[in-house]
Amino acid sequence: MGWMYGAVCMTAGIGLVSLNDGIAKWLTDVYPVGQVIALRGVLVLVMIFGFAFMTGRRRQLRVTHWRFQLARAVIIVLSTYSFIWALKLMAIADATAIAFAGPIVTAALVVPLLGEQVGWRRWMAILVGFCGVLVMVKPTPETFSAVALLPLFATVMGSFRDIVTRKMHLTESTLSMLAVGMCVVTFSGFASYPFVDWQPVAMSDILLFSLSSIFVGAAQFLMIEAFRYSEAGFVTPFKYTSMIWAVLIGFFVWGDVPDLWILGGTVLVIGSGLYILHRERMRRQLAMDTSQS
């Protein structure tokens, strides 16, 4: 049932990412991007190492292949900075819409880089899900400006991160990947201090930084787990569910009622995910029947 566990982890992780995106956009209106990344990273690292020591999992912090770990960490830095800058400069819906090219990019890359097979049915389901997202967000002409290159670049980097994560899952633990990645990201944030004017943190924003750290740490853990137990081409389409999370958050927090475009797109996204689950279950059953015969 690893594939089902991976789908649940990805869906929950993306929900936390959606919550964090809103907080990040709020914070970057007041604080420099580097400061937000640095302070958030410190709190995440405290949680990671605190969890490892309190639960007796210190051995899981051990790194086996530093080259892959550092390469993954650098990719995360590039992805994090580019997407947070995108959130600062453009609407969350537009940035999210562009970022949803990620599953298609990943599905294209897993074939030559991981040797996974992505059949035409899964390709069609991915494209249907992507169309559902476009129906929901209705991207404006401003989306396709030079600024739009930021979330697009973040998406490509995110796809490489997912593939490297999948490649490392047999030798590296989830905690070690999480710790190394966050250490490098946090260091990059502090490295920006001489170049930008950091602002004093208001007491009212400490809670937001804390929540952002919790969401980032938990989301990264869940998504690493997803790629440890499921194929990259299978779990990446569940990133589309972030739009569903956004609709739910908007309704319960701000009372926003989804229009017909949102509802129609949601049907396409859910249908795409359910079809991918169905195809994966059929493929696994066929493999079991073949091995038993």
Short mmCIF file of C-alpha atoms in Angstrom, two decimals:
data_model
loop_
_atom_site.label_atom_id
_atom_site.label_comp_id
_atom_site.label_asym_id
_atom_site.label_seq_id
_atom_site.Cartn_x
_atom_site.Cartn_y
_atom_site.Cartn_z
CA MET A 1 0.00 0.00 0.00
CA GLY A 2 3.03 2.27 -0.35
CA TRP A 3 1.48 3.97 -3.38
CA MET A 4 -1.62 4.90 -1.37
CA TYR A 5 0.52 6.15 1.51
CA GLY A 6 2.46 8.28 -0.96
CA ALA A 7 -0.75 9.80 -2.35
CA VAL A 8 -1.99 10.68 1.16
CA CYS A 9 1.38 12.20 2.13
CA MET A 10 1.54 14.30 -1.04
CA THR A 11 -2.04 15.57 -0.64
CA ALA A 12 -1.52 16.53 3.01
CA GLY A 13 1.90 18.06 2.29
CA ILE A 14 0.52 20.18 -0.53
CA GLY A 15 -2.26 21.40 1.77
CA LEU A 16 0.36 22.66 4.23
CA VAL A 17 2.30 24.26 1.38
CA SER A 18 -0.84 26.14 0.36
CA LEU A 19 -1.25 27.48 3.90
CA ASN A 20 2.39 28.49 3.98
CA ASP A 21 2.19 30.31 0.62
CA GLY A 22 -0.42 32.67 2.02
CA ILE A 23 1.71 33.36 5.11
CA ALA A 24 4.85 33.86 2.99
CA LYS A 25 3.12 36.42 0.77
CA TRP A 26 1.95 38.31 3.86
CA LEU A 27 5.43 38.31 5.45
CA THR A 28 7.32 39.34 2.30
CA ASP A 29 5.20 42.49 2.12
CA VAL A 30 7.05 43.61 5.26
CA TYR A 31 10.32 41.66 5.41
CA PRO A 32 13.00 40.87 2.76
CA VAL A 33 12.76 37.45 1.16
CA GLY A 34 16.13 36.39 2.60
CA GLN A 35 15.07 37.34 6.12
CA VAL A 36 11.84 35.37 5.85
CA ILE A 37 13.72 32.30 4.60
CA ALA A 38 16.42 32.58 7.30
CA LEU A 39 14.16 33.07 10.32
CA ARG A 40 11.71 30.44 9.15
CA GLY A 41 14.57 28.04 8.52
CA VAL A 42 15.99 28.43 12.04
CA LEU A 43 12.66 27.43 13.56
CA VAL A 44 12.32 24.48 11.18
CA LEU A 45 15.82 23.23 12.10
CA VAL A 46 14.99 23.48 15.81
CA MET A 47 11.95 21.29 15.19
CA ILE A 48 13.88 18.77 13.05
CA PHE A 49 16.74 18.24 15.47
CA GLY A 50 14.43 18.43 18.48
CA PHE A 51 12.24 15.71 16.98
CA ALA A 52 15.26 13.54 16.12
CA PHE A 53 16.76 13.72 19.63
CA MET A 54 13.52 13.44 21.60
CA THR A 55 12.34 10.38 19.66
CA GLY A 56 15.71 8.63 19.61
CA ARG A 57 16.13 8.97 15.85
CA ARG A 58 19.53 10.65 15.81
CA ARG A 59 20.93 7.87 13.63
CA GLN A 60 18.48 8.91 10.90
CA LEU A 61 20.34 12.23 10.59
CA ARG A 62 23.38 10.38 9.23
CA VAL A 63 24.23 11.24 5.62
CA THR A 64 25.46 8.51 3.28
CA HIS A 65 25.92 10.40 0.00
CA TRP A 66 26.84 14.03 0.55
CA ARG A 67 27.04 14.78 -3.16
CA PHE A 68 23.38 13.96 -3.75
CA GLN A 69 22.32 15.63 -0.51
CA LEU A 70 24.07 18.92 -1.35
CA ALA A 71 22.87 18.86 -4.95
CA ARG A 72 19.31 18.44 -3.72
CA ALA A 73 19.81 21.25 -1.19
CA VAL A 74 21.07 23.68 -3.85
CA ILE A 75 18.08 22.85 -6.04
CA ILE A 76 15.79 23.59 -3.07
CA VAL A 77 17.47 26.99 -2.56
CA LEU A 78 16.88 27.95 -6.20
CA SER A 79 13.29 26.73 -6.10
CA THR A 80 12.49 28.41 -2.77
CA TYR A 81 13.87 31.82 -3.67
CA SER A 82 12.31 31.96 -7.11
CA PHE A 83 8.85 30.96 -5.91
CA ILE A 84 8.81 33.25 -2.88
CA TRP A 85 9.89 36.14 -5.09
CA ALA A 86 7.04 35.17 -7.43
CA LEU A 87 4.59 35.30 -4.52
CA LYS A 88 5.93 38.74 -3.62
CA LEU A 89 5.51 40.12 -7.15
CA MET A 90 2.35 38.46 -8.46
CA ALA A 91 -0.98 37.00 -7.37
CA ILE A 92 -0.86 33.66 -5.59
CA ALA A 93 -3.40 32.18 -8.02
CA ASP A 94 -1.30 33.12 -11.05
CA ALA A 95 1.94 31.83 -9.51
CA THR A 96 0.20 28.61 -8.49
CA ALA A 97 -1.26 28.12 -11.95
CA ILE A 98 2.17 28.31 -13.58
CA ALA A 99 3.65 26.05 -10.90
CA PHE A 100 1.17 23.35 -11.88
CA ALA A 101 3.26 22.66 -14.94
CA GLY A 102 5.42 20.72 -12.45
CA PRO A 103 3.72 17.30 -12.72
CA ILE A 104 4.01 17.45 -16.51
CA VAL A 105 7.70 18.39 -16.28
CA THR A 106 8.32 15.61 -13.75
CA ALA A 107 6.43 13.05 -15.81
CA ALA A 108 8.62 13.96 -18.79
CA LEU A 109 11.85 13.74 -16.78
CA VAL A 110 11.25 10.49 -14.88
CA VAL A 111 11.49 8.46 -18.08
CA PRO A 112 15.12 9.33 -19.00
CA LEU A 113 16.36 10.00 -15.43
CA LEU A 114 14.66 7.28 -13.37
CA GLY A 115 13.63 4.76 -15.99
CA GLU A 116 9.99 4.87 -14.85
CA GLN A 117 7.25 4.27 -17.38
CA VAL A 118 4.51 6.88 -17.81
CA GLY A 119 1.83 5.50 -20.09
CA TRP A 120 -0.43 7.52 -22.34
CA ARG A 121 -3.39 7.11 -19.96
CA ARG A 122 -1.45 8.72 -17.10
CA TRP A 123 -0.31 11.48 -19.47
CA MET A 124 -3.91 12.17 -20.37
CA ALA A 125 -4.92 12.24 -16.69
CA ILE A 126 -2.11 14.68 -15.92
CA LEU A 127 -3.18 16.98 -18.75
CA VAL A 128 -6.83 16.80 -17.67
CA GLY A 129 -5.82 17.79 -14.15
CA PHE A 130 -3.76 20.67 -15.48
CA CYS A 131 -6.72 21.86 -17.57
CA GLY A 132 -8.85 21.71 -14.43
CA VAL A 133 -6.42 24.01 -12.64
CA LEU A 134 -6.50 26.48 -15.54
CA VAL A 135 -10.29 26.46 -15.44
CA MET A 136 -10.18 27.28 -11.72
CA VAL A 137 -7.61 30.07 -11.74
CA LYS A 138 -8.50 31.63 -15.15
CA PRO A 139 -4.96 33.05 -15.64
CA THR A 140 -4.93 36.73 -16.64
CA PRO A 141 -2.82 38.19 -19.46
CA GLU A 142 -0.49 39.60 -16.80
CA THR A 143 0.42 36.03 -15.88
CA PHE A 144 2.43 35.68 -19.06
CA SER A 145 4.91 38.48 -18.30
CA ALA A 146 8.62 38.30 -17.50
CA VAL A 147 7.75 37.82 -13.82
CA ALA A 148 6.04 34.56 -14.79
CA LEU A 149 9.49 33.09 -15.45
CA LEU A 150 10.06 32.96 -11.68
CA PRO A 151 7.39 30.36 -10.81
CA LEU A 152 8.19 28.52 -14.05
CA PHE A 153 11.86 28.27 -13.02
CA ALA A 154 10.77 27.21 -9.53
CA THR A 155 8.62 24.50 -11.10
CA VAL A 156 11.49 23.08 -13.16
CA MET A 157 13.79 23.12 -10.11
CA GLY A 158 11.05 21.49 -8.04
CA SER A 159 10.77 18.69 -10.60
CA PHE A 160 14.52 18.02 -10.41
CA ARG A 161 14.26 18.07 -6.60
CA ASP A 162 11.50 15.46 -6.69
CA ILE A 163 13.49 13.23 -9.02
CA VAL A 164 16.67 13.48 -6.91
CA THR A 165 14.58 12.71 -3.82
CA ARG A 166 13.21 9.60 -5.48
CA LYS A 167 16.73 8.56 -6.53
CA MET A 168 18.02 8.92 -2.94
CA HIS A 169 15.21 7.15 -1.11
CA LEU A 170 17.02 3.81 -0.75
CA THR A 171 20.14 5.23 0.93
CA GLU A 172 19.07 8.45 2.67
CA SER A 173 16.49 8.83 5.43
CA THR A 174 13.69 11.38 5.34
CA LEU A 175 15.16 13.23 8.34
CA SER A 176 18.64 13.49 6.80
CA MET A 177 17.27 14.92 3.54
CA LEU A 178 15.09 17.33 5.46
CA ALA A 179 17.93 18.46 7.74
CA VAL A 180 20.54 18.98 5.02
CA GLY A 181 18.09 20.80 2.75
CA MET A 182 16.90 23.16 5.47
CA CYS A 183 20.47 23.85 6.70
CA VAL A 184 21.56 25.01 3.25
CA VAL A 185 18.36 27.01 2.65
CA THR A 186 18.67 28.72 6.06
CA PHE A 187 22.35 29.56 5.45
CA SER A 188 21.43 31.11 2.10
CA GLY A 189 18.90 33.31 3.86
CA PHE A 190 21.47 34.60 6.37
CA ALA A 191 23.93 35.17 3.51
CA SER A 192 21.56 37.84 2.17
CA TYR A 193 21.96 39.98 5.34
CA PRO A 194 24.79 42.24 4.01
CA PHE A 195 22.85 43.00 0.83
CA VAL A 196 19.34 43.84 2.07
CA ASP A 197 17.89 45.78 4.98
CA TRP A 198 16.53 43.31 7.49
CA GLN A 199 13.60 44.63 9.53
CA PRO A 200 12.89 44.21 13.26
CA VAL A 201 10.33 41.44 13.71
CA ALA A 202 7.07 42.67 15.21
CA MET A 203 5.64 40.64 18.08
CA SER A 204 2.45 40.10 16.09
CA ASP A 205 4.44 38.42 13.30
CA ILE A 206 6.29 35.92 15.51
CA LEU A 207 3.26 33.64 15.42
CA LEU A 208 3.18 33.83 11.62
CA PHE A 209 6.87 32.89 11.40
CA SER A 210 6.25 30.00 13.79
CA LEU A 211 3.25 28.72 11.83
CA SER A 212 5.16 29.04 8.56
CA SER A 213 8.02 27.01 10.03
CA ILE A 214 5.69 24.27 11.23
CA PHE A 215 3.93 24.10 7.87
CA VAL A 216 7.19 24.05 5.90
CA GLY A 217 8.80 21.39 8.07
CA ALA A 218 5.75 19.13 8.08
CA ALA A 219 5.11 19.62 4.34
CA GLN A 220 8.70 18.78 3.40
CA PHE A 221 8.61 15.68 5.60
CA LEU A 222 5.36 14.46 4.06
CA MET A 223 6.47 15.08 0.47
CA ILE A 224 9.81 13.34 1.01
CA GLU A 225 7.86 10.38 2.43
CA ALA A 226 5.62 10.45 -0.66
CA PHE A 227 8.61 10.10 -3.00
CA ARG A 228 10.20 7.45 -0.78
CA TYR A 229 7.22 5.11 -1.08
CA SER A 230 5.71 5.94 -4.49
CA GLU A 231 6.92 6.54 -8.01
CA ALA A 232 7.50 10.19 -8.91
CA GLY A 233 5.26 9.96 -11.97
CA PHE A 234 2.42 8.70 -9.76
CA VAL A 235 2.46 11.11 -6.80
CA THR A 236 3.32 14.40 -8.55
CA PRO A 237 -0.19 14.87 -10.06
CA PHE A 238 -1.55 15.10 -6.52
CA LYS A 239 0.10 18.51 -6.30
CA TYR A 240 -2.95 19.70 -8.24
CA THR A 241 -4.95 19.31 -5.03
CA SER A 242 -3.43 22.54 -3.70
CA MET A 243 -6.15 24.43 -5.59
CA ILE A 244 -8.76 22.41 -3.76
CA TRP A 245 -7.03 23.28 -0.48
CA ALA A 246 -7.03 26.94 -1.50
CA VAL A 247 -10.77 26.83 -2.20
CA LEU A 248 -11.47 25.22 1.19
CA ILE A 249 -9.27 27.69 3.05
CA GLY A 250 -10.88 30.63 1.27
CA PHE A 251 -14.36 29.38 2.13
CA PHE A 252 -13.81 28.55 5.81
CA VAL A 253 -11.49 31.49 6.64
CA TRP A 254 -12.82 34.33 4.49
CA GLY A 255 -16.26 33.05 3.47
CA ASP A 256 -15.43 33.02 -0.25
CA VAL A 257 -18.03 30.96 -2.14
CA PRO A 258 -16.58 29.08 -5.15
CA ASP A 259 -18.08 30.02 -8.52
CA LEU A 260 -18.96 27.58 -11.31
CA TRP A 261 -15.46 27.85 -12.80
CA ILE A 262 -13.93 26.75 -9.48
CA LEU A 263 -16.41 23.91 -9.06
CA GLY A 264 -15.94 22.70 -12.64
CA GLY A 265 -12.15 22.78 -12.37
CA THR A 266 -12.30 20.97 -9.04
CA VAL A 267 -14.28 18.14 -10.65
CA LEU A 268 -11.58 17.77 -13.32
CA VAL A 269 -8.77 17.78 -10.75
CA ILE A 270 -10.47 15.23 -8.48
CA GLY A 271 -11.42 13.07 -11.47
CA SER A 272 -7.82 13.13 -12.70
CA GLY A 273 -6.46 12.06 -9.32
CA LEU A 274 -9.02 9.29 -8.90
CA TYR A 275 -8.30 7.94 -12.38
CA ILE A 276 -4.57 7.86 -11.66
CA LEU A 277 -5.30 5.95 -8.44
CA HIS A 278 -7.48 3.52 -10.39
CA ARG A 279 -4.80 2.94 -13.05
CA GLU A 280 -2.13 2.44 -10.39
CA ARG A 281 -4.26 -0.12 -8.58
CA MET A 282 -4.88 -2.00 -11.83
CA ARG A 283 -1.18 -1.93 -12.70
CA ARG A 284 -0.20 -3.26 -9.27
CA GLN A 285 -2.83 -6.00 -9.45
CA LEU A 286 -1.63 -7.06 -12.90
CA ALA A 287 1.95 -7.20 -11.66
CA MET A 288 0.91 -9.36 -8.69
CA ASP A 289 -1.09 -11.72 -10.91
CA THR A 290 1.83 -12.04 -13.31
CA SER A 291 4.32 -12.80 -10.49
CA GLN A 292 2.00 -15.47 -9.02
CA SER A 293 1.35 -17.21 -12.31
#
